[in-house]
mmCIF file of C-alpha atoms and ligand atoms in Angstrom:
data_model
loop_
_atom_site.group_PDB
_atom_site.id
_atom_site.type_symbol
_atom_site.label_atom_id
_atom_site.label_comp_id
_atom_site.label_asym_id
_atom_site.label_seq_id
_atom_site.Cartn_x
_atom_site.Cartn_y
_atom_site.Cartn_z
ATOM 1 C CA MET A 1 -28.108 19.604 -11.325
ATOM 2 C CA ASN A 2 -26.915 16.122 -12.113
ATOM 3 C CA ASP A 3 -29.379 13.700 -13.621
ATOM 4 C CA GLU A 4 -29.437 11.252 -10.765
ATOM 5 C CA LEU A 5 -30.364 13.909 -8.217
ATOM 6 C CA SER A 6 -32.913 15.634 -10.405
ATOM 7 C CA SER A 7 -34.822 12.401 -10.862
ATOM 8 C CA ARG A 8 -35.079 12.154 -7.085
ATOM 9 C CA ILE A 9 -36.767 15.509 -6.471
ATOM 10 C CA ILE A 10 -40.537 15.458 -6.639
ATOM 11 C CA LEU A 11 -42.272 18.801 -7.036
ATOM 12 C CA ALA A 12 -45.581 18.988 -5.172
ATOM 13 C CA LEU A 13 -47.905 20.782 -7.589
ATOM 14 C CA ASP A 14 -50.013 22.237 -4.788
ATOM 15 C CA VAL A 15 -51.825 24.837 -6.884
ATOM 16 C CA ASP A 16 -55.502 25.339 -7.575
ATOM 17 C CA ASN A 17 -55.844 25.166 -11.329
ATOM 18 C CA PHE A 18 -54.525 23.588 -14.509
ATOM 19 C CA LYS A 19 -52.932 26.771 -15.827
ATOM 20 C CA LYS A 20 -50.749 27.276 -12.760
ATOM 21 C CA ALA A 21 -49.790 23.599 -12.714
ATOM 22 C CA ARG A 22 -48.856 23.717 -16.392
ATOM 23 C CA TYR A 23 -46.753 26.816 -15.722
ATOM 24 C CA PHE A 24 -44.627 24.968 -13.142
ATOM 25 C CA VAL A 25 -44.318 21.832 -15.262
ATOM 26 C CA ASP A 26 -43.168 23.875 -18.275
ATOM 27 C CA LEU A 27 -40.787 25.909 -16.132
ATOM 28 C CA LEU A 28 -39.159 23.073 -14.202
ATOM 29 C CA TYR A 29 -39.140 20.053 -16.531
ATOM 30 C CA PRO A 30 -36.655 18.445 -17.227
ATOM 31 C CA GLU A 31 -34.845 19.556 -14.038
ATOM 32 C CA VAL A 32 -37.813 17.980 -12.231
ATOM 33 C CA LYS A 33 -38.877 14.649 -13.696
ATOM 34 C CA ILE A 34 -41.626 13.654 -11.244
ATOM 35 C CA PHE A 35 -44.570 15.907 -10.366
ATOM 36 C CA LYS A 36 -46.853 15.238 -7.427
ATOM 37 C CA VAL A 37 -50.557 15.742 -8.015
ATOM 38 C CA GLY A 38 -52.430 15.991 -4.732
ATOM 39 C CA SER A 39 -56.055 16.303 -3.710
ATOM 40 C CA GLN A 40 -56.346 20.045 -4.364
ATOM 41 C CA LEU A 41 -55.152 19.940 -7.962
ATOM 42 C CA PHE A 42 -56.773 16.615 -8.816
ATOM 43 C CA THR A 43 -60.118 17.837 -7.451
ATOM 44 C CA ALA A 44 -59.760 21.018 -9.482
ATOM 45 C CA CYS A 45 -58.814 19.541 -12.826
ATOM 46 C CA GLY A 46 -58.754 15.737 -12.744
ATOM 47 C CA PRO A 47 -56.790 13.503 -15.138
ATOM 48 C CA GLN A 48 -56.168 16.382 -17.547
ATOM 49 C CA ILE A 49 -53.082 17.408 -15.579
ATOM 50 C CA ILE A 50 -51.790 13.839 -15.469
ATOM 51 C CA GLU A 51 -52.066 13.590 -19.233
ATOM 52 C CA TYR A 52 -50.267 16.918 -19.609
ATOM 53 C CA ILE A 53 -47.362 15.828 -17.392
ATOM 54 C CA HIS A 54 -47.025 12.568 -19.315
ATOM 55 C CA LYS A 55 -47.138 14.330 -22.672
ATOM 56 C CA LYS A 56 -44.294 16.519 -21.502
ATOM 57 C CA GLY A 57 -42.218 13.393 -20.797
ATOM 58 C CA ALA A 58 -42.356 13.533 -16.989
ATOM 59 C CA GLU A 59 -43.871 11.153 -14.452
ATOM 60 C CA VAL A 60 -46.672 11.480 -11.917
ATOM 61 C CA PHE A 61 -46.836 10.821 -8.205
ATOM 62 C CA LEU A 62 -50.570 10.707 -7.467
ATOM 63 C CA ASP A 63 -50.867 11.705 -3.818
ATOM 64 C CA LEU A 64 -54.527 11.192 -2.962
ATOM 65 C CA LYS A 65 -53.742 9.258 0.225
ATOM 66 C CA TYR A 66 -56.447 6.636 -0.223
ATOM 67 C CA PHE A 67 -58.130 5.507 3.012
ATOM 68 C CA ASP A 68 -61.474 3.761 2.565
ATOM 69 C CA ILE A 69 -63.030 0.303 2.530
ATOM 70 C CA PRO A 70 -60.894 -2.258 0.652
ATOM 71 C CA HIS A 71 -63.219 -2.508 -2.362
ATOM 72 C CA THR A 72 -63.205 1.260 -2.921
ATOM 73 C CA VAL A 73 -59.462 1.635 -2.504
ATOM 74 C CA ALA A 74 -58.746 -1.286 -4.843
ATOM 75 C CA ALA A 75 -61.039 0.273 -7.466
ATOM 76 C CA ALA A 76 -59.286 3.635 -7.130
ATOM 77 C CA VAL A 77 -55.844 2.016 -7.403
ATOM 78 C CA TYR A 78 -56.999 0.208 -10.540
ATOM 79 C CA GLN A 79 -58.088 3.533 -12.072
ATOM 80 C CA ALA A 80 -54.775 5.143 -11.124
ATOM 81 C CA GLY A 81 -53.039 2.288 -12.944
ATOM 82 C CA ARG A 82 -55.043 3.060 -16.061
ATOM 83 C CA LEU A 83 -53.763 6.631 -15.812
ATOM 84 C CA LYS A 84 -50.218 5.174 -15.799
ATOM 85 C CA VAL A 85 -49.037 7.021 -12.694
ATOM 86 C CA LYS A 86 -45.557 6.084 -11.492
ATOM 87 C CA MET A 87 -46.480 6.073 -7.808
ATOM 88 C CA LEU A 88 -49.452 6.687 -5.533
ATOM 89 C CA THR A 89 -50.136 6.978 -1.830
ATOM 90 C CA LEU A 90 -52.490 5.222 0.544
ATOM 91 C CA HIS A 91 -52.757 5.323 4.321
ATOM 92 C CA ILE A 92 -51.172 2.359 6.096
ATOM 93 C CA LEU A 93 -53.715 2.907 8.876
ATOM 94 C CA GLY A 94 -56.355 1.691 6.402
ATOM 95 C CA GLY A 95 -55.458 -1.814 7.567
ATOM 96 C CA PRO A 96 -54.254 -5.121 6.102
ATOM 97 C CA THR A 97 -57.248 -5.951 3.912
ATOM 98 C CA MET A 98 -57.273 -2.501 2.345
ATOM 99 C CA LEU A 99 -53.526 -2.619 1.658
ATOM 100 C CA LYS A 100 -53.513 -6.148 0.269
ATOM 101 C CA SER A 101 -56.514 -5.431 -1.974
ATOM 102 C CA ALA A 102 -54.624 -2.449 -3.365
ATOM 103 C CA VAL A 103 -51.484 -4.530 -3.954
ATOM 104 C CA ALA A 104 -53.540 -7.197 -5.723
ATOM 105 C CA VAL A 105 -54.874 -4.810 -8.375
ATOM 106 C CA ALA A 106 -51.921 -2.431 -8.794
ATOM 107 C CA LYS A 107 -50.297 -2.447 -12.195
ATOM 108 C CA ARG A 108 -46.685 -3.526 -12.122
ATOM 109 C CA GLN A 109 -45.436 -0.087 -13.187
ATOM 110 C CA THR A 110 -47.246 1.715 -10.344
ATOM 111 C CA LEU A 111 -45.433 1.883 -7.017
ATOM 112 C CA LEU A 112 -47.629 1.799 -3.918
ATOM 113 C CA ILE A 113 -46.337 4.113 -1.218
ATOM 114 C CA GLY A 114 -47.814 3.945 2.268
ATOM 115 C CA VAL A 115 -48.335 7.060 4.356
ATOM 116 C CA THR A 116 -47.134 6.424 7.904
ATOM 117 C CA VAL A 117 -47.792 9.593 9.894
ATOM 118 C CA LEU A 118 -48.191 12.953 8.142
ATOM 119 C CA THR A 119 -45.136 15.168 8.503
ATOM 120 C CA SER A 120 -47.409 17.932 9.838
ATOM 121 C CA GLN A 121 -48.175 15.760 12.868
ATOM 122 C CA LYS A 122 -46.002 15.069 15.859
ATOM 123 C CA THR A 123 -45.219 11.409 16.401
ATOM 124 C CA GLY A 124 -42.593 9.108 17.825
ATOM 125 C CA PRO A 125 -40.175 7.299 15.511
ATOM 126 C CA GLN A 126 -41.263 3.914 16.890
ATOM 127 C CA GLU A 127 -44.820 4.542 15.703
ATOM 128 C CA VAL A 128 -43.568 5.331 12.192
ATOM 129 C CA LEU A 129 -41.357 2.228 12.240
ATOM 130 C CA LYS A 130 -44.238 0.027 13.320
ATOM 131 C CA LEU A 131 -46.491 1.361 10.553
ATOM 132 C CA ALA A 132 -43.766 1.101 7.929
ATOM 133 C CA LYS A 133 -42.976 -2.528 8.802
ATOM 134 C CA PHE A 134 -46.635 -3.358 8.729
ATOM 135 C CA GLY A 135 -47.250 -1.651 5.363
ATOM 136 C CA LEU A 136 -44.265 -3.359 3.758
ATOM 137 C CA SER A 137 -45.371 -6.734 5.131
ATOM 138 C CA CYS A 138 -48.666 -6.195 3.261
ATOM 139 C CA GLY A 139 -46.750 -5.803 -0.005
ATOM 140 C CA LEU A 140 -46.300 -2.033 -0.375
ATOM 141 C CA ASP A 141 -43.277 -0.837 -2.370
ATOM 142 C CA GLY A 142 -42.360 1.950 0.008
ATOM 143 C CA VAL A 143 -43.406 4.481 2.601
ATOM 144 C CA VAL A 144 -43.665 8.206 3.191
ATOM 145 C CA CYS A 145 -41.935 9.382 6.344
ATOM 146 C CA SER A 146 -39.994 12.381 7.566
ATOM 147 C CA ALA A 147 -36.220 12.537 7.343
ATOM 148 C CA GLN A 148 -36.199 12.237 11.115
ATOM 149 C CA GLU A 149 -37.366 8.621 10.912
ATOM 150 C CA ALA A 150 -35.779 7.585 7.609
ATOM 151 C CA ALA A 151 -32.451 6.541 9.144
ATOM 152 C CA LEU A 152 -34.180 4.406 11.760
ATOM 153 C CA LEU A 153 -36.248 2.680 9.085
ATOM 154 C CA ARG A 154 -33.137 1.954 7.015
ATOM 155 C CA ARG A 155 -31.419 0.498 10.069
ATOM 156 C CA LYS A 156 -34.306 -1.633 11.255
ATOM 157 C CA ILE A 157 -35.826 -2.809 7.990
ATOM 158 C CA ARG A 158 -33.263 -4.759 6.057
ATOM 159 C CA LYS A 159 -35.175 -5.378 2.842
ATOM 160 C CA LYS A 160 -35.213 -3.096 -0.188
ATOM 161 C CA PHE A 161 -37.976 -0.481 -0.124
ATOM 162 C CA ILE A 162 -38.578 3.105 -1.192
ATOM 163 C CA ILE A 163 -38.554 6.056 1.191
ATOM 164 C CA VAL A 164 -40.283 9.264 0.106
ATOM 165 C CA THR A 165 -39.665 12.264 2.340
ATOM 166 C CA PRO A 166 -41.723 15.476 2.403
ATOM 167 C CA GLY A 167 -41.300 18.323 4.884
ATOM 168 C CA ILE A 168 -38.092 19.446 3.173
ATOM 169 C CA ARG A 169 -36.926 22.959 3.939
ATOM 170 C CA PRO A 170 -33.695 24.815 3.152
ATOM 171 C CA GLU A 171 -31.733 25.885 6.244
ATOM 172 C CA GLY A 172 -33.529 28.833 7.918
ATOM 173 C CA TYR A 173 -36.697 28.622 5.810
ATOM 174 C CA LYS A 174 -40.082 28.787 7.595
ATOM 175 C CA ALA A 175 -41.582 25.409 8.452
ATOM 176 C CA ASP A 176 -45.170 26.366 7.411
ATOM 177 C CA ASP A 177 -47.505 23.696 8.845
ATOM 178 C CA GLN A 178 -44.813 21.002 8.813
ATOM 179 C CA THR A 179 -43.325 19.957 12.132
ATOM 180 C CA ARG A 180 -40.828 17.215 11.253
ATOM 181 C CA THR A 181 -38.716 19.109 8.722
ATOM 182 C CA ALA A 182 -35.193 18.539 7.386
ATOM 183 C CA THR A 183 -32.945 19.834 4.618
ATOM 184 C CA ALA A 184 -32.643 17.889 1.376
ATOM 185 C CA GLN A 185 -29.133 16.790 2.292
ATOM 186 C CA GLN A 186 -30.203 15.550 5.728
ATOM 187 C CA ALA A 187 -33.056 13.594 4.119
ATOM 188 C CA ARG A 188 -30.748 11.960 1.570
ATOM 189 C CA GLU A 189 -28.149 11.118 4.198
ATOM 190 C CA ALA A 190 -30.892 9.541 6.292
ATOM 191 C CA GLY A 191 -31.772 7.248 3.393
ATOM 192 C CA ALA A 192 -34.565 8.979 1.454
ATOM 193 C CA ASP A 193 -34.855 7.874 -2.185
ATOM 194 C CA PHE A 194 -37.113 10.767 -3.169
ATOM 195 C CA ILE A 195 -37.676 14.149 -1.549
ATOM 196 C CA VAL A 196 -40.933 16.046 -1.996
ATOM 197 C CA VAL A 197 -40.788 19.831 -2.111
ATOM 198 C CA GLY A 198 -43.727 22.186 -2.503
ATOM 199 C CA ARG A 199 -43.962 25.682 -1.086
ATOM 200 C CA PRO A 200 -40.229 26.527 -0.931
ATOM 201 C CA ILE A 201 -40.226 26.261 -4.755
ATOM 202 C CA LEU A 202 -43.812 27.255 -5.622
ATOM 203 C CA GLU A 203 -43.670 30.434 -3.545
ATOM 204 C CA ALA A 204 -40.142 31.455 -4.556
ATOM 205 C CA LYS A 205 -39.589 34.586 -6.633
ATOM 206 C CA ASN A 206 -37.432 32.472 -8.904
ATOM 207 C CA PRO A 207 -38.561 28.811 -8.714
ATOM 208 C CA GLN A 208 -35.733 27.588 -10.950
ATOM 209 C CA GLU A 209 -33.149 29.098 -8.636
ATOM 210 C CA ALA A 210 -35.016 27.796 -5.579
ATOM 211 C CA LEU A 211 -34.940 24.304 -7.035
ATOM 212 C CA ARG A 212 -31.132 24.380 -7.058
ATOM 213 C CA GLN A 213 -31.108 24.662 -3.264
ATOM 214 C CA PHE A 214 -32.333 21.082 -3.103
ATOM 215 C CA LYS A 215 -29.406 19.563 -4.935
HETATM 216 O O1 LIG B 1 -45.175 22.688 0.643
HETATM 217 P P1 LIG B 1 -44.498 21.478 1.238
HETATM 218 O O2 LIG B 1 -43.054 21.344 0.777
HETATM 219 O O3 LIG B 1 -44.660 21.393 2.728
HETATM 220 O O4 LIG B 1 -45.284 20.256 0.571
HETATM 221 C C1 LIG B 1 -45.161 18.948 1.020
HETATM 222 C C2 LIG B 1 -46.068 18.077 0.223
HETATM 223 O O5 LIG B 1 -45.922 16.749 0.689
HETATM 224 C C3 LIG B 1 -47.554 18.407 0.342
HETATM 225 O O6 LIG B 1 -48.114 18.234 -0.956
HETATM 226 C C4 LIG B 1 -48.116 17.359 1.269
HETATM 227 O O7 LIG B 1 -49.427 16.970 0.931
HETATM 228 C C5 LIG B 1 -47.175 16.190 1.043
HETATM 229 N N1 LIG B 1 -47.065 15.234 2.141
HETATM 230 C C6 LIG B 1 -46.681 15.588 3.427
HETATM 231 N N2 LIG B 1 -46.604 14.622 4.422
HETATM 232 C C7 LIG B 1 -46.894 13.344 4.121
HETATM 233 C C8 LIG B 1 -47.273 12.988 2.809
HETATM 234 C C9 LIG B 1 -47.321 13.979 1.844
HETATM 235 O O8 LIG B 1 -46.376 16.742 3.694
HETATM 236 N N3 LIG B 1 -46.774 12.410 5.060
#
C-alpha cells in the first residue's frame, strides 16, 4: 500500500479490551497510521490505549462524539488535547456555544471533527450539508459524513476542510448496522480525506489481507 493512502485509512478499534486493541495495533501498524478509539474501548481501558498507540508511533482519532453543555465539552476537549490526540469528534447538533467553546480550548495539533448525522441513520443530503456548513462556521476543522454526501459537501462548501467517512464496505460485503455505505474508492472519489473502517477488518480471518481491499 502506498504511504499516502495508508495514512488516510483509520482503523476503528471497536474491541472490548486493551489486549485485543494492542493485537490489532501491533498487527496493522505501520500499514495503518491512525487508530480510532471509540466509547467502547475508551470506557474499557481509558488513556492506556492512547499511550500505547503513541508509543508505537501511530496517531489517535478519539471518537467519543461529545454532546453536552458547553463547559463540559470544553473541559473534555482540553483533556483530549493533553492526551495529544490527532483528532476528536463532537456532535454538531450540540449547538454554536458548545462548538465554539470546544474550538476555543482545543490545542492546535488536535483537529475537531463534527459529526453530522450518523451513517447508521437515514437522512437527506441537504440535512448533512446544513449541519456541515454550520459546524465549519463555528470553527471546526472538518466533518464526519457518509460518502453519499461527501461530493455534495465538496461542491457546495468552497473552503478547505476535512471529510472523514465511515460506513466503508468492500463490494458485496454485509452492511451491518450501517445504512449509507460506500466502497473506499467511491468515498475517495467523492472527496473523503480519511476513511474509517472497523468490522470488515476486525472480523476478517486475515486482517492484513482485508486491509489491502481498502487501497
Ligand atoms: O465497523 P464499521 O466499519 O461500521 O465501523 C465504523 C466506525 O465508524 C464505528 O466505530 C462507528 O462508531 C464510527 N462512526 C460511524 N458513523 C459516524 C461516526 C463514526 O459509523 N457518523
